[in-house]
Amino acid sequence: MRLIITLLLAKGIFLATASPLSGVAPTFGLASWGLEGYAKDNPIGPTTGGEGGEEVYVSTGKDLLEAVKDDEPRVIYVRGTVELPERAKVGSNKSILGVGWDAHIKKNGITVDGTNNVVIRNLKISYIEGGDCIALNNATRVWIDHNEFESELSLEVGPDTYDGQVDISRAADWITVSWNYLHDHWKSSLVGNDDKLRDVDFGHLHITYHHNHWRRSGTRGPAGRFGHQHVYNNLYEDFLYQAIHSRSDNQVLVEGNVFRGDTREALSTYGLVIPEDSPNTCTCGDEELDGFANLGARNDWGGAGVNITQEGDFYEAEYKYKLTPLWLVKPIVRLGAGVGRI
Ligand SMILES: *[C@@H]1O[C@H](CO)[C@@H](O)[C@H](O)[C@H]1NC(C)=O
Ligand SMILES: *[C@@H]1O[C@H](CO)[C@@H](O)[C@H](O)[C@H]1NC(C)=O
Ligand SMILES: *[C@@H]1O[C@H](CO)[C@@H](O)[C@H](O)[C@H]1NC(C)=O
């Protein structure tokens, strides 16, 4: 009861300060509500999605597929539950925005492949089989914000029934993943999908992860190869096996994160891909080159392990951002992450 009241109050506060779906709302003061990180500050310009384009409302899978497919700027509002008959292939200059509390994508996920400037906010995407909830391949400037991703984390279902929640590959770049609620899922967010793709990926895959709420997850929160990820102010609860993994010369800057509950390893740069991540390839796990990690503002590891085998040179992010004080990360992320907040 108290929790519900607190939630409602907090929502009131957020609504009072944030204009719905504008993406440039004033902030809570202690964290940025609008776009922040690599999708904003990068050499090719801030992510704007469909800003300035026509606005359309869709409530069927067919209409959604149609609305996203060209490269015209367009703001697409999604109402209610939408079953996608196939994966939505998103063209450039698109905003896909859920309306209210209950915009929900089912059956097939969303792909941004070889296109640019896409915003995806306020959508629940769950139980997507045979593909990722969101797959970004060779895409630049993408903002994934205030969504919810869910499937099932259990030994019966295993790690491979569902694929990733937000997987980012093929030299994708300048991406922010913020305020998402990612839960009950084995392999959450993979960055760089193959250690043989060094020539394609190296020097790309700049991704900011901030104020995400991970809960009851298995691995990859995130797991990166060949890129740079700035991981700050995320809340991890019962992230069972391994949360942040940096391998194959990847670099992470990790700061102001909070780990709670049952988590074996919060951060590792040891190249071994643990058996729980890919139990089918080899029971011993796969060996890759180690990655790098730097620690910025203090993290609260909550008793989880940290294995930094080598420090990198990613000491600070090259943009401005609001760092939430460590003691406020848990309440703020719990109240602010997920759908129905913007
Ligand atoms: C839409 O996207 C394409 C491809 O990324 C780009 O060249 C074009 O300038 C964009 N159009 C507008 C109006 O922003
Ligand atoms: C990315 O997409 C562009 C344009 O569609 C293409 O020319 C390029 O080869 C692609 N790069 C990769 C790594 O797939
Ligand atoms: C930490 O990394 C070292 C390699 O530097 C490895 O030998 C050790 O097993 C790792 N620890 C864990 C818990 O994975």
XYZ file of C-alpha atoms and ligand atoms in Angstrom:
384
model
C 0.000 0.000 0.000
C 2.692 2.426 1.001
C 4.587 1.468 -2.108
C 1.572 2.209 -4.306
C 1.081 5.607 -2.720
C 4.747 6.392 -3.120
C 4.527 5.362 -6.763
C 1.503 7.529 -7.429
C 3.095 10.483 -5.731
C 6.248 10.020 -7.684
C 4.335 9.734 -10.919
C 2.600 12.980 -10.065
C 5.926 14.630 -9.543
C 7.299 13.288 -12.793
C 4.198 14.306 -14.728
C 4.273 17.746 -13.231
C 7.775 18.297 -14.458
C 7.805 16.352 -17.701
C 5.706 17.264 -20.704
C 4.473 14.041 -22.265
C 6.567 12.507 -25.007
C 8.449 15.647 -25.910
C 11.845 14.198 -25.132
C 13.122 17.596 -24.092
C 11.276 17.852 -20.789
C 12.897 19.460 -17.803
C 14.426 16.951 -15.485
C 13.733 15.713 -12.013
C 16.822 17.623 -10.999
C 18.752 14.579 -9.991
C 18.642 12.731 -13.274
C 17.974 13.603 -16.903
C 14.519 12.798 -18.141
C 15.304 13.935 -21.666
C 17.875 12.597 -24.097
C 21.379 12.310 -22.714
C 24.535 10.459 -23.697
C 25.847 9.203 -27.014
C 22.520 9.461 -28.858
C 22.618 13.180 -28.104
C 26.268 14.158 -28.092
C 28.131 12.617 -30.983
C 29.881 13.713 -34.183
C 26.800 13.343 -36.405
C 24.201 15.225 -34.369
C 21.478 14.520 -31.831
C 18.834 11.867 -32.359
C 15.540 13.511 -33.286
C 13.523 10.575 -34.647
C 10.402 11.663 -36.501
C 10.381 15.176 -35.066
C 8.686 17.618 -37.408
C 7.132 14.862 -39.525
C 3.522 13.731 -39.772
C 1.898 12.171 -36.711
C -0.036 8.930 -37.042
C -1.808 6.628 -34.597
C -1.661 2.863 -35.103
C -3.359 0.020 -33.265
C -2.683 -2.950 -35.539
C 0.494 -4.753 -36.509
C -0.137 -4.168 -40.190
C -0.481 -0.409 -39.729
C 2.646 -0.261 -37.613
C 4.704 -2.132 -40.238
C 3.427 0.262 -42.885
C 4.085 3.412 -40.852
C 7.722 2.638 -40.070
C 9.002 1.345 -43.371
C 10.051 4.392 -45.421
C 12.595 7.085 -44.516
C 10.160 10.012 -44.191
C 10.212 11.673 -40.765
C 7.154 10.381 -38.875
C 5.943 10.206 -35.289
C 4.017 6.976 -34.777
C 1.852 6.636 -31.693
C 1.066 3.035 -30.759
C -2.197 2.331 -28.948
C -2.972 -0.855 -27.009
C -1.722 -4.339 -27.815
C -0.243 -4.786 -31.262
C 0.685 -8.199 -32.610
C 3.333 -7.872 -35.254
C 2.890 -10.460 -38.033
C 6.610 -10.110 -38.791
C 9.494 -8.047 -37.426
C 9.019 -4.316 -37.862
C 11.862 -3.033 -40.062
C 12.198 0.595 -39.144
C 13.310 3.180 -41.696
C 15.198 6.362 -40.831
C 13.748 9.372 -39.014
C 11.090 7.648 -36.940
C 9.707 8.006 -33.442
C 7.680 5.051 -32.209
C 5.908 6.091 -29.033
C 3.528 4.081 -26.898
C 0.419 5.912 -25.681
C -0.351 5.761 -21.966
C 0.341 2.694 -19.825
C -0.559 -0.192 -22.073
C 1.041 0.033 -25.506
C 2.337 -3.477 -25.981
C 4.186 -5.156 -28.850
C 3.830 -8.925 -29.082
C 4.885 -11.835 -31.243
C 7.651 -10.164 -33.286
C 10.162 -7.508 -32.335
C 11.616 -4.373 -33.871
C 14.682 -4.174 -36.142
C 16.635 -1.098 -37.097
C 19.059 -2.272 -39.753
C 21.126 0.049 -41.931
C 18.920 3.045 -41.081
C 19.368 6.010 -38.736
C 17.778 8.427 -36.314
C 15.156 6.370 -34.495
C 13.431 6.919 -31.141
C 11.572 4.074 -29.392
C 9.781 5.021 -26.152
C 7.107 3.876 -23.759
C 6.470 0.431 -25.253
C 6.189 -2.908 -23.556
C 7.776 -5.652 -25.683
C 7.474 -9.141 -24.292
C 7.853 -12.861 -24.994
C 9.369 -12.384 -28.441
C 10.474 -15.799 -29.686
C 13.036 -16.429 -32.401
C 14.528 -12.924 -32.352
C 15.412 -9.949 -30.202
C 12.861 -7.570 -28.712
C 14.868 -4.768 -30.311
C 17.764 -5.448 -32.694
C 19.970 -2.587 -33.849
C 22.314 -3.564 -36.666
C 24.439 -1.033 -38.487
C 22.186 1.750 -37.210
C 23.281 5.151 -35.927
C 21.563 7.586 -33.567
C 18.973 5.540 -31.708
C 17.275 6.354 -28.388
C 15.582 3.500 -26.539
C 13.839 4.996 -23.544
C 11.215 4.090 -20.930
C 10.302 0.707 -22.378
C 9.628 -2.572 -20.634
C 11.073 -5.893 -21.778
C 9.986 -9.202 -20.301
C 10.060 -12.930 -20.955
C 10.864 -15.732 -18.550
C 13.980 -16.639 -16.616
C 13.954 -20.288 -15.652
C 16.031 -23.368 -16.196
C 13.134 -25.064 -17.993
C 12.913 -22.261 -20.541
C 16.712 -21.898 -20.701
C 18.813 -19.123 -22.246
C 17.908 -19.636 -25.888
C 14.118 -19.717 -26.098
C 14.127 -15.959 -26.185
C 16.974 -13.999 -27.717
C 18.155 -10.577 -26.558
C 16.115 -7.703 -25.186
C 18.197 -4.955 -26.785
C 20.955 -6.346 -29.010
C 23.266 -3.992 -30.837
C 25.642 -5.127 -33.564
C 27.323 -4.551 -36.941
C 29.048 -1.253 -36.204
C 25.914 0.366 -34.799
C 26.803 3.631 -33.100
C 25.685 6.630 -31.020
C 22.958 4.998 -29.004
C 21.338 5.731 -25.644
C 19.417 3.086 -23.696
C 17.741 4.826 -20.743
C 15.066 4.282 -18.096
C 14.039 0.849 -19.389
C 12.701 -1.920 -17.180
C 14.359 -5.138 -18.366
C 13.288 -8.157 -16.397
C 12.707 -11.907 -16.214
C 14.989 -12.674 -19.097
C 18.209 -14.578 -19.561
C 20.439 -12.729 -22.070
C 19.585 -9.063 -21.856
C 21.748 -6.803 -24.009
C 24.529 -7.931 -26.308
C 26.804 -5.392 -27.954
C 28.859 -6.786 -30.847
C 27.563 -10.221 -31.694
C 30.690 -12.051 -32.784
C 34.343 -11.979 -31.782
C 35.238 -12.541 -35.448
C 33.768 -9.176 -36.474
C 36.633 -7.053 -35.176
C 37.141 -5.306 -38.515
C 33.466 -4.379 -38.766
C 32.816 -3.359 -35.167
C 36.023 -1.937 -33.771
C 35.773 1.794 -33.046
C 31.953 1.785 -33.207
C 29.344 0.629 -30.678
C 29.347 3.798 -28.534
C 26.396 3.255 -26.220
C 25.159 4.982 -23.078
C 23.150 2.886 -20.612
C 21.655 4.914 -17.788
C 18.867 4.598 -15.206
C 17.792 1.187 -16.446
C 16.230 -1.236 -14.024
C 17.387 -4.806 -14.485
C 15.594 -7.420 -12.414
C 15.784 -11.225 -12.469
C 18.149 -11.430 -15.432
C 20.817 -13.976 -16.339
C 23.660 -12.400 -18.308
C 24.576 -9.434 -20.554
C 23.721 -6.310 -18.632
C 25.287 -5.355 -21.070
C 28.001 -7.571 -22.633
C 30.181 -5.702 -25.113
C 32.840 -6.394 -27.718
C 35.024 -3.884 -29.591
C 33.116 -0.733 -28.554
C 32.670 1.799 -25.766
C 29.796 1.693 -23.307
C 29.157 4.205 -20.554
C 27.119 2.406 -17.913
C 25.861 4.637 -15.096
C 23.103 4.866 -12.491
C 21.521 1.531 -13.350
C 19.799 -0.599 -10.738
C 20.435 -4.340 -10.840
C 18.292 -6.641 -8.693
C 18.936 -10.386 -8.800
C 21.038 -10.239 -11.940
C 21.979 -13.849 -11.398
C 25.156 -14.788 -13.255
C 27.059 -11.901 -14.768
C 25.867 -8.337 -15.337
C 28.406 -6.092 -17.094
C 30.845 -7.981 -19.298
C 33.572 -6.282 -21.340
C 35.523 -8.566 -23.655
C 37.388 -8.602 -26.975
C 39.095 -5.242 -26.307
C 35.791 -3.560 -25.481
C 35.874 -0.618 -23.044
C 33.350 0.212 -20.345
C 33.125 3.171 -17.994
C 31.102 1.992 -15.019
C 29.854 4.394 -12.363
C 27.108 5.055 -9.872
C 25.385 1.701 -10.342
C 23.642 -0.226 -7.577
C 23.497 -4.022 -7.265
C 21.049 -5.759 -4.950
C 19.958 -9.315 -4.290
C 21.543 -12.393 -5.774
C 24.261 -11.436 -8.263
C 27.363 -13.536 -8.743
C 29.359 -11.069 -10.813
C 28.595 -7.368 -11.287
C 31.441 -6.594 -13.683
C 34.053 -8.643 -15.485
C 36.633 -7.959 -18.153
C 37.830 -11.536 -18.202
C 37.371 -12.775 -21.784
C 35.806 -16.083 -20.852
C 32.190 -16.250 -21.976
C 30.698 -18.006 -18.981
C 28.831 -21.283 -19.509
C 25.579 -19.727 -18.263
C 25.726 -17.258 -21.152
C 26.058 -19.774 -23.950
C 25.712 -23.224 -22.426
C 25.224 -24.810 -25.820
C 28.550 -23.842 -27.328
C 30.722 -25.551 -24.737
C 30.191 -26.504 -21.113
C 33.544 -24.921 -20.340
C 32.574 -21.521 -21.811
C 34.306 -19.812 -24.731
C 37.592 -17.972 -24.413
C 38.004 -14.532 -25.958
C 40.446 -11.700 -25.413
C 39.797 -9.688 -22.263
C 38.100 -6.313 -22.361
C 38.826 -3.154 -20.371
C 36.980 -1.370 -17.601
C 37.334 1.959 -15.836
C 35.465 2.942 -12.724
C 34.191 6.514 -12.383
C 31.953 7.609 -9.489
C 31.560 4.975 -6.803
C 29.364 1.919 -7.444
C 27.546 -0.094 -4.811
C 28.357 -3.688 -5.763
C 26.151 -5.106 -2.990
C 28.401 -8.102 -2.454
C 28.606 -9.125 -6.114
C 32.019 -9.977 -7.596
C 34.130 -7.626 -9.697
C 36.929 -8.928 -11.906
C 38.818 -6.179 -13.712
C 41.762 -7.807 -15.440
C 42.844 -4.627 -17.230
C 42.020 -0.939 -17.031
C 41.411 0.983 -20.231
C 41.627 4.662 -21.138
C 37.897 5.383 -21.000
C 38.186 7.493 -17.838
C 35.372 9.892 -18.539
C 32.544 10.412 -20.969
C 33.073 13.206 -23.468
C 29.611 14.689 -22.854
C 27.726 16.326 -19.973
C 25.319 14.187 -17.993
C 23.490 14.200 -14.685
C 24.797 11.673 -12.235
C 22.277 10.667 -9.580
C 23.784 10.400 -6.088
C 24.414 6.754 -5.294
C 21.997 6.600 -2.351
C 19.129 7.812 -4.550
C 19.720 5.487 -7.489
C 17.497 2.685 -6.203
C 14.356 4.748 -5.433
C 14.702 6.971 -8.481
C 15.248 4.127 -10.935
C 12.418 2.078 -9.408
C 10.014 4.967 -9.755
C 11.211 6.323 -13.065
C 12.031 3.287 -15.225
C 9.552 1.494 -17.468
C 6.329 2.418 -19.266
C 3.656 4.905 -18.237
C 6.141 7.395 -16.872
C 6.378 9.850 -19.736
C 15.851 10.834 -43.248
O 16.854 9.863 -43.231
C 17.732 9.830 -44.317
C 18.621 8.610 -44.200
O 19.228 8.495 -42.944
C 18.452 11.152 -44.425
O 19.348 11.182 -45.501
C 17.442 12.265 -44.565
O 18.060 13.496 -44.570
C 16.392 12.208 -43.477
N 15.327 13.141 -43.811
C 14.959 14.126 -42.996
C 13.898 15.035 -43.501
O 15.439 14.302 -41.890
C 25.594 -0.517 -43.250
O 24.605 -0.034 -44.111
C 25.127 0.712 -45.197
C 23.973 1.380 -45.927
O 22.864 0.541 -46.037
C 25.972 -0.214 -46.059
O 26.516 0.493 -47.129
C 27.104 -0.786 -45.179
O 27.856 -1.722 -45.902
C 26.548 -1.451 -43.948
N 27.625 -1.801 -43.060
C 27.649 -2.949 -42.358
C 28.790 -3.115 -41.414
O 26.798 -3.815 -42.453
C 39.190 -13.273 -13.025
O 40.094 -13.175 -14.103
C 41.204 -14.055 -14.048
C 42.064 -13.787 -15.254
O 42.774 -12.592 -15.079
C 40.745 -15.505 -14.025
O 41.847 -16.351 -13.884
C 39.774 -15.700 -12.882
O 39.266 -17.011 -12.940
C 38.639 -14.701 -12.976
N 37.743 -14.863 -11.861
C 36.474 -15.198 -12.038
C 35.658 -15.296 -10.790
O 35.978 -15.387 -13.131
